[in-house]
Short mmCIF file of C-alpha atoms in Angstrom, two decimals:
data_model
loop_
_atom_site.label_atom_id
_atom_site.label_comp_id
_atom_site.label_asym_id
_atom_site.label_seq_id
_atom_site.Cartn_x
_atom_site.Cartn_y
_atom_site.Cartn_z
CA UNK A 1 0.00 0.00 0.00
CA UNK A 2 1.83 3.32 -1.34
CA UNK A 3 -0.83 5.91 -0.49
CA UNK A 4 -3.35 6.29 2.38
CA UNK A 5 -6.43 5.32 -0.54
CA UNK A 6 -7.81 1.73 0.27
CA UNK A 7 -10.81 -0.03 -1.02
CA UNK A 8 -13.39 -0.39 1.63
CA UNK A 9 -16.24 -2.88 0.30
CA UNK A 10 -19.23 -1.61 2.26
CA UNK A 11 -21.81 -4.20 3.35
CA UNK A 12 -24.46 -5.50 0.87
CA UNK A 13 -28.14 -4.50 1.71
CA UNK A 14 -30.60 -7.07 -0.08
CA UNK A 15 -33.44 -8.93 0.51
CA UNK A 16 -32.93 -12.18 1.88
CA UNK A 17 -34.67 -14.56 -1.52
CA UNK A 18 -34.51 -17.71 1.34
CA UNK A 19 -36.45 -15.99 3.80
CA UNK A 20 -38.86 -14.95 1.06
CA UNK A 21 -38.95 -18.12 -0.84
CA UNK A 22 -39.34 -20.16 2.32
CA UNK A 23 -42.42 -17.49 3.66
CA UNK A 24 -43.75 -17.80 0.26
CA UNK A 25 -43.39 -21.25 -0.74
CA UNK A 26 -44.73 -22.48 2.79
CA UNK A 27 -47.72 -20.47 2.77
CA UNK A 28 -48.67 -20.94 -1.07
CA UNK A 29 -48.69 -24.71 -0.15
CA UNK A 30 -51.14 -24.66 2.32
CA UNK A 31 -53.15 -21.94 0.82
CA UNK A 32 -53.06 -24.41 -2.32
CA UNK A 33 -53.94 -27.80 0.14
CA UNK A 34 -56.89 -25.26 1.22
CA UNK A 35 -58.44 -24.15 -2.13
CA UNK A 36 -57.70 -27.43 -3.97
CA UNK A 37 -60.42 -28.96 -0.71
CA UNK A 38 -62.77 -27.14 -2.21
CA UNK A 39 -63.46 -24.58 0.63
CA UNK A 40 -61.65 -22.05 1.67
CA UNK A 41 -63.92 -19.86 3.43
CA UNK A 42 -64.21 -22.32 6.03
CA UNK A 43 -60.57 -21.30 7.10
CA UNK A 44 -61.08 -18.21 7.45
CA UNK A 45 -62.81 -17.15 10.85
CA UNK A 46 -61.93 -13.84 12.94
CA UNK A 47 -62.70 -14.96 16.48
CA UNK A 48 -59.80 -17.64 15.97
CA UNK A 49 -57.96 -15.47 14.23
CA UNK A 50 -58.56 -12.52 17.65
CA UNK A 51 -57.66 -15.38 19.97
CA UNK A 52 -54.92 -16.90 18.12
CA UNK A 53 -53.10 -13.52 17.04
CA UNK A 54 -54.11 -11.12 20.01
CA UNK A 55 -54.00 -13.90 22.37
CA UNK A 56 -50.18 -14.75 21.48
CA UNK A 57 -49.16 -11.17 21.14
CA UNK A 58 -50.46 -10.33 24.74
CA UNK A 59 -48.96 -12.86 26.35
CA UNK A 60 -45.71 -12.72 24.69
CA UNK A 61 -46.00 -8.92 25.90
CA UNK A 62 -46.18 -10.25 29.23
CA UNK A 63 -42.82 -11.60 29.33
CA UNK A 64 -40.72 -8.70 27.68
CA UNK A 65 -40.75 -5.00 27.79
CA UNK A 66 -42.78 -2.67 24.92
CA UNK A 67 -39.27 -1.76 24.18
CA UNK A 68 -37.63 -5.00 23.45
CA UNK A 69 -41.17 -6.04 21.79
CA UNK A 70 -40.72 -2.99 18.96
CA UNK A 71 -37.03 -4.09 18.33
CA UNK A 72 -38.09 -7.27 17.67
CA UNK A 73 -40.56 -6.00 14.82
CA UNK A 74 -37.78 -3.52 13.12
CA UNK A 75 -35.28 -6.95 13.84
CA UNK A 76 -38.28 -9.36 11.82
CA UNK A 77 -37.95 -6.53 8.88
CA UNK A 78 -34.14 -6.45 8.85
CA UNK A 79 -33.89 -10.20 8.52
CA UNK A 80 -36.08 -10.05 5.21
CA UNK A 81 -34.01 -6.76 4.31
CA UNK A 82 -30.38 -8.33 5.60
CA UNK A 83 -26.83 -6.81 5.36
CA UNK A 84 -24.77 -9.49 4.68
CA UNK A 85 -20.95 -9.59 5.56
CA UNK A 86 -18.26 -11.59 3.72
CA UNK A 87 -16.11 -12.29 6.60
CA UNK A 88 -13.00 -13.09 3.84
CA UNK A 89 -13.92 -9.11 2.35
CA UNK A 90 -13.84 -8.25 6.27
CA UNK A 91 -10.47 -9.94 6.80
CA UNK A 92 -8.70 -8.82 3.48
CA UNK A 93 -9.79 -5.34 4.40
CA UNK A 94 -8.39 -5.60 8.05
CA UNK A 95 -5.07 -6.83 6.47
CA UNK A 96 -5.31 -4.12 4.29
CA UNK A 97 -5.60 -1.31 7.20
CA UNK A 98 -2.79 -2.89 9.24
CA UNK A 99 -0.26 -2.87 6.39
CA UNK A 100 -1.05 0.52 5.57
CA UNK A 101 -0.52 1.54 9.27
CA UNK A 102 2.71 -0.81 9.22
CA UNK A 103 4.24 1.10 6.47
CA UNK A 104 3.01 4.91 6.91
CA UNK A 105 2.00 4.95 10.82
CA UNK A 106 -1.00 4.41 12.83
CA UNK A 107 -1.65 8.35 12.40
CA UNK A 108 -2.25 7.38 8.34
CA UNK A 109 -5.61 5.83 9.00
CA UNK A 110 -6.41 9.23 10.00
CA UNK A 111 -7.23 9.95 6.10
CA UNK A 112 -9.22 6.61 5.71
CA UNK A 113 -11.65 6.86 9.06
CA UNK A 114 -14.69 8.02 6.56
CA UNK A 115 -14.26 5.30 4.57
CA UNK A 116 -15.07 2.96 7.38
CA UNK A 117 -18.66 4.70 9.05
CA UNK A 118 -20.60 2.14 7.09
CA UNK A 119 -19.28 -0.59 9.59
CA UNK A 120 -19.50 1.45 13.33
CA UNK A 121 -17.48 -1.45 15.10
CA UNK A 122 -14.75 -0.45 12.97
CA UNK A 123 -14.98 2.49 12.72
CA UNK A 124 -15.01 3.06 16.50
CA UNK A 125 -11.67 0.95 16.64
CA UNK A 126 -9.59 2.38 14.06
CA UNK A 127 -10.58 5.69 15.82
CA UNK A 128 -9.49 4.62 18.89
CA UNK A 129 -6.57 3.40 17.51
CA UNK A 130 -5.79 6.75 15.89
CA UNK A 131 -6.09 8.46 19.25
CA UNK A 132 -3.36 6.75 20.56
CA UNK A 133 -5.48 3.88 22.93
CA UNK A 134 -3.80 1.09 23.59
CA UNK A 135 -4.44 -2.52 21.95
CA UNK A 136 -5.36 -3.66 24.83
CA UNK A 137 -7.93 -1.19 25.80
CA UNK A 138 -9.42 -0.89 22.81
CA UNK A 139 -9.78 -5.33 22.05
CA UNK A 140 -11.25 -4.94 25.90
CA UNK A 141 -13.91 -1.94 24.96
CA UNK A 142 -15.10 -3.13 21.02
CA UNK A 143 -15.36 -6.96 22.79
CA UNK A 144 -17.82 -5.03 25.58
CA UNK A 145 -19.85 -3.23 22.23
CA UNK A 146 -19.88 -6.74 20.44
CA UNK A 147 -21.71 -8.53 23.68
CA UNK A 148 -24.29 -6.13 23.96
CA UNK A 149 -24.77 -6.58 20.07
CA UNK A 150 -24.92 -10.19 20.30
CA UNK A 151 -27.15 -9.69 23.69
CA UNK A 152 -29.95 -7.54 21.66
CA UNK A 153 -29.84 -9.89 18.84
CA UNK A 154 -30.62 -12.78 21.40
CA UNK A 155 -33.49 -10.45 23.40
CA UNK A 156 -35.21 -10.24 19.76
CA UNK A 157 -34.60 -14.08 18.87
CA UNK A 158 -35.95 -14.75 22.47
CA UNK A 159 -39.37 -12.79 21.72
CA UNK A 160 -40.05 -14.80 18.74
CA UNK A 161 -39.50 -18.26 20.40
CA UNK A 162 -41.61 -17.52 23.21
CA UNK A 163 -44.23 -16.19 20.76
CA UNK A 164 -43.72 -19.79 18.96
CA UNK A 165 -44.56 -21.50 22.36
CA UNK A 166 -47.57 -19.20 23.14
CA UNK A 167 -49.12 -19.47 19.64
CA UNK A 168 -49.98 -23.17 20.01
CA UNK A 169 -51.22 -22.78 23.45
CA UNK A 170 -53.89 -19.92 22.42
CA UNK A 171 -54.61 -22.18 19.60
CA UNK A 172 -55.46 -24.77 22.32
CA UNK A 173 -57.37 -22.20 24.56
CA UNK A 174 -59.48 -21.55 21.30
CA UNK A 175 -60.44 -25.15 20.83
CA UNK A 176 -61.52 -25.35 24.34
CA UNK A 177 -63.65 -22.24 23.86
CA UNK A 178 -65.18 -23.18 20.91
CA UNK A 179 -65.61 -27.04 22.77
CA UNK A 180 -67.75 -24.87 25.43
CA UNK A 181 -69.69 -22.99 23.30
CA UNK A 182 -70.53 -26.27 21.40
CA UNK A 183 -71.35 -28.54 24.51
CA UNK A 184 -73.21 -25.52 25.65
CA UNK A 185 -75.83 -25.46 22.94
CA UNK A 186 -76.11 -29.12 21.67
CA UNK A 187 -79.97 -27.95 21.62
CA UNK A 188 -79.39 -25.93 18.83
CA UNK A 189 -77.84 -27.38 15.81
CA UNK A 190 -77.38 -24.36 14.26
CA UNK A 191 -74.60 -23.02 16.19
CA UNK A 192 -73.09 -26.42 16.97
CA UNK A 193 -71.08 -25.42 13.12
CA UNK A 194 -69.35 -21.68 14.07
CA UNK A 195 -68.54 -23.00 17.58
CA UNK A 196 -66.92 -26.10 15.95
CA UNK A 197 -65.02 -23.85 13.84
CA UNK A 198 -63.34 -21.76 16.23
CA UNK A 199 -62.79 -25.36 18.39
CA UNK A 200 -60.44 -26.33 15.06
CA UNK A 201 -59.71 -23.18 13.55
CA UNK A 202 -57.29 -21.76 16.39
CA UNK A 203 -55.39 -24.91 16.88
CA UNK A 204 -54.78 -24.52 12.81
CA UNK A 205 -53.92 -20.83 13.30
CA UNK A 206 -51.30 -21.41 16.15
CA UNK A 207 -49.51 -24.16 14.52
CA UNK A 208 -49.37 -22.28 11.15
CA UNK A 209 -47.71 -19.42 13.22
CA UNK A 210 -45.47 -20.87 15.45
CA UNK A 211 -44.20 -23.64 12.52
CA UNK A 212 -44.16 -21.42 9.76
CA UNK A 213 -43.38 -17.66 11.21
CA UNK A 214 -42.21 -17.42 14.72
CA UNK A 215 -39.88 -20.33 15.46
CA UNK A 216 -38.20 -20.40 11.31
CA UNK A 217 -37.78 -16.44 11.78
CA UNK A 218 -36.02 -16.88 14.83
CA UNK A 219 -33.63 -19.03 13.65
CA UNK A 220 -32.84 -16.84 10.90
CA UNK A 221 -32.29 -13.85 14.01
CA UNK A 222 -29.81 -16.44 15.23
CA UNK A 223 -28.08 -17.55 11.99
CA UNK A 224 -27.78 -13.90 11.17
CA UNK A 225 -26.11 -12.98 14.39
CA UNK A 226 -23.48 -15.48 14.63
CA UNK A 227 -22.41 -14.51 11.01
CA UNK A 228 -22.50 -10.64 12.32
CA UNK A 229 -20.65 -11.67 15.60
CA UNK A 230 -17.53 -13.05 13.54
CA UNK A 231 -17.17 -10.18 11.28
CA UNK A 232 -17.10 -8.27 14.27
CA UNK A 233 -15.06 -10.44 15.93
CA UNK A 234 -12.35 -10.19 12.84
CA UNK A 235 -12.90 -6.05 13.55
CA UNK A 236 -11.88 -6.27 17.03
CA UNK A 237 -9.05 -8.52 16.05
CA UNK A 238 -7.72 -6.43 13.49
CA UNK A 239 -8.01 -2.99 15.41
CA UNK A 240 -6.43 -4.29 19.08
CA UNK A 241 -3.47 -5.63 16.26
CA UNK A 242 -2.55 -2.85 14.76
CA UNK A 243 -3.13 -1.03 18.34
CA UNK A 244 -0.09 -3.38 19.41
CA UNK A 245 1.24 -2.74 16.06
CA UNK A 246 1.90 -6.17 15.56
CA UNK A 247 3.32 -7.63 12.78
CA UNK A 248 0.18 -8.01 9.84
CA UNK A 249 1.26 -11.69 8.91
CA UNK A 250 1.07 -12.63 12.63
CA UNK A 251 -2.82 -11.08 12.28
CA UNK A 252 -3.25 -12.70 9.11
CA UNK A 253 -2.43 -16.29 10.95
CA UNK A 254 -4.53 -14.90 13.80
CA UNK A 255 -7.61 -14.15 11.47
CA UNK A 256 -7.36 -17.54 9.41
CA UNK A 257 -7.53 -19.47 13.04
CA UNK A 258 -11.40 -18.14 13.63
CA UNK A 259 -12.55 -17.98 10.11
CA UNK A 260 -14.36 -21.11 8.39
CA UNK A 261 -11.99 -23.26 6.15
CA UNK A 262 -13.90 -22.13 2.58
CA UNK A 263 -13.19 -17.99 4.26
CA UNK A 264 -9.68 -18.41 5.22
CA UNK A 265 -7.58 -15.46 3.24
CA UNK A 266 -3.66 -15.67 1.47
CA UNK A 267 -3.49 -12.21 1.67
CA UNK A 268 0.77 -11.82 2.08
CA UNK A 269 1.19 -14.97 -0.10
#
């Protein structure tokens, strides 16, 4: 690296086709199963769907805060809307940072610190860096900022499995309603149909949301988080580094022992 000009690849916002495909395929399936029976208004009832939807929402409320229940919903959008993170880009462009400080100084990556504001972890530790912290200070505070990263992630994946665990159980406290309602008025065949129909209905509902939505979507939170957590991990390797102003082969060797086989870079080979 001659000059203080680097390539910084920022992070690729797309939509997340698997996510889609699986949302869509799953539900055009049963929608099909539905239509192809011949009648579909049948599955389609709003007291199940109050009981079912309200029911689980409450409850879930019950066990987290207002706050942590709106992250999850901006979280739910992200995931379909994900940044995704190379870690091998993160890595070569780590590499790249410390051999530029290696050759012109740590002060050098004073000229490159707006390239890096797309990725804030990074940002915050080549700053520090700049400012004269020391590696170990600044691996100790970007490790605290990664935790409580990794700690909201799990607050938001946490919301959506207890939401798959309530959804079946309102589905069963429908069917028990609409059991009531039905035992209640054997007398009159008429209603012994609705009440019948919210009995089933819910227990449909719930298992449709918590197999299909709330339990697959959480996964996702967690799949998406451990890939964040390593690219942030290779960030707070890279800045304590070149904080120590270590050597960048030894940080190469040090990044290629936490990536993934298929990731591992030959950047100084």
């Amino acid at each position: 690296m001659a000059d203080s000009s680097i390539h910084i690849t920022k992070a690729k916002s797309s939509t997340d086709i698997a996510t889609l495909i699986g949302l869509i395929g799953g539900f055009g399936l049963v929608i099909a199963a539905i239509i192809t029976g011949g009648s579909p208004g049948s599955f389609i009832n709003i007291p199940s769907v109050l009981i079912v939807i309200g029911g689980t929402l409450c409850v879930t409320m019950i066990c987290f805060s207002l706050q942590e229940m709106g992250r999850t919903a901006k979280v739910i959008v992200k995931t379909i809307s994900y940044t995704s993170r190379d870690p091998s880009e993160a890595a070569i462009q780590v590499l790249q940072i410390a051999e530029l400080a290696r050759r012109q100084g740590v002060l050098s990556l004073q000229g490159i610190l707006e390239q890096l504001e797309s990725e804030p972890l990074l940002y915050k530790g080549m700053s520090m860096v700049v400012d004269g912290t020391p590696g170990e200070e600044v691996e100790t505070i970007l490790k605290k900022d990664m935790f409580s990263t990794v700690q909201r992630h799990q607050k938001s994946a946490n919301v959506l499995k207890k939401a798959a665990e309530f959804a079946p159980a309102m589905g069963l406290i429908g069917t028990l309603i609409g059991l009531v309602q039905m035992l209640g008025n054997l007398d009159d065949p008429g209603s012994i149909g609705p009440a019948m129909a919210v009995a089933l209905l819910t227990t449909f509902y719930g298992a449709v949301l918590a197999n299909m939505v709330f339990a697959p979507m959480a996964s996702k939170l967690d799949r998406n988080s451990v890939e964040e957590a390593m690219v942030n991990n290779i960030y707070v390797m890279g800045a304590a580094s070149i904080g120590r102003q270590e050597n960048p082969r030894r940080l190469e060797m040090m990044l290629n022992s936490v990536l993934p086989p298929a990731k591992r870079v030959e950047y100084f080979d």
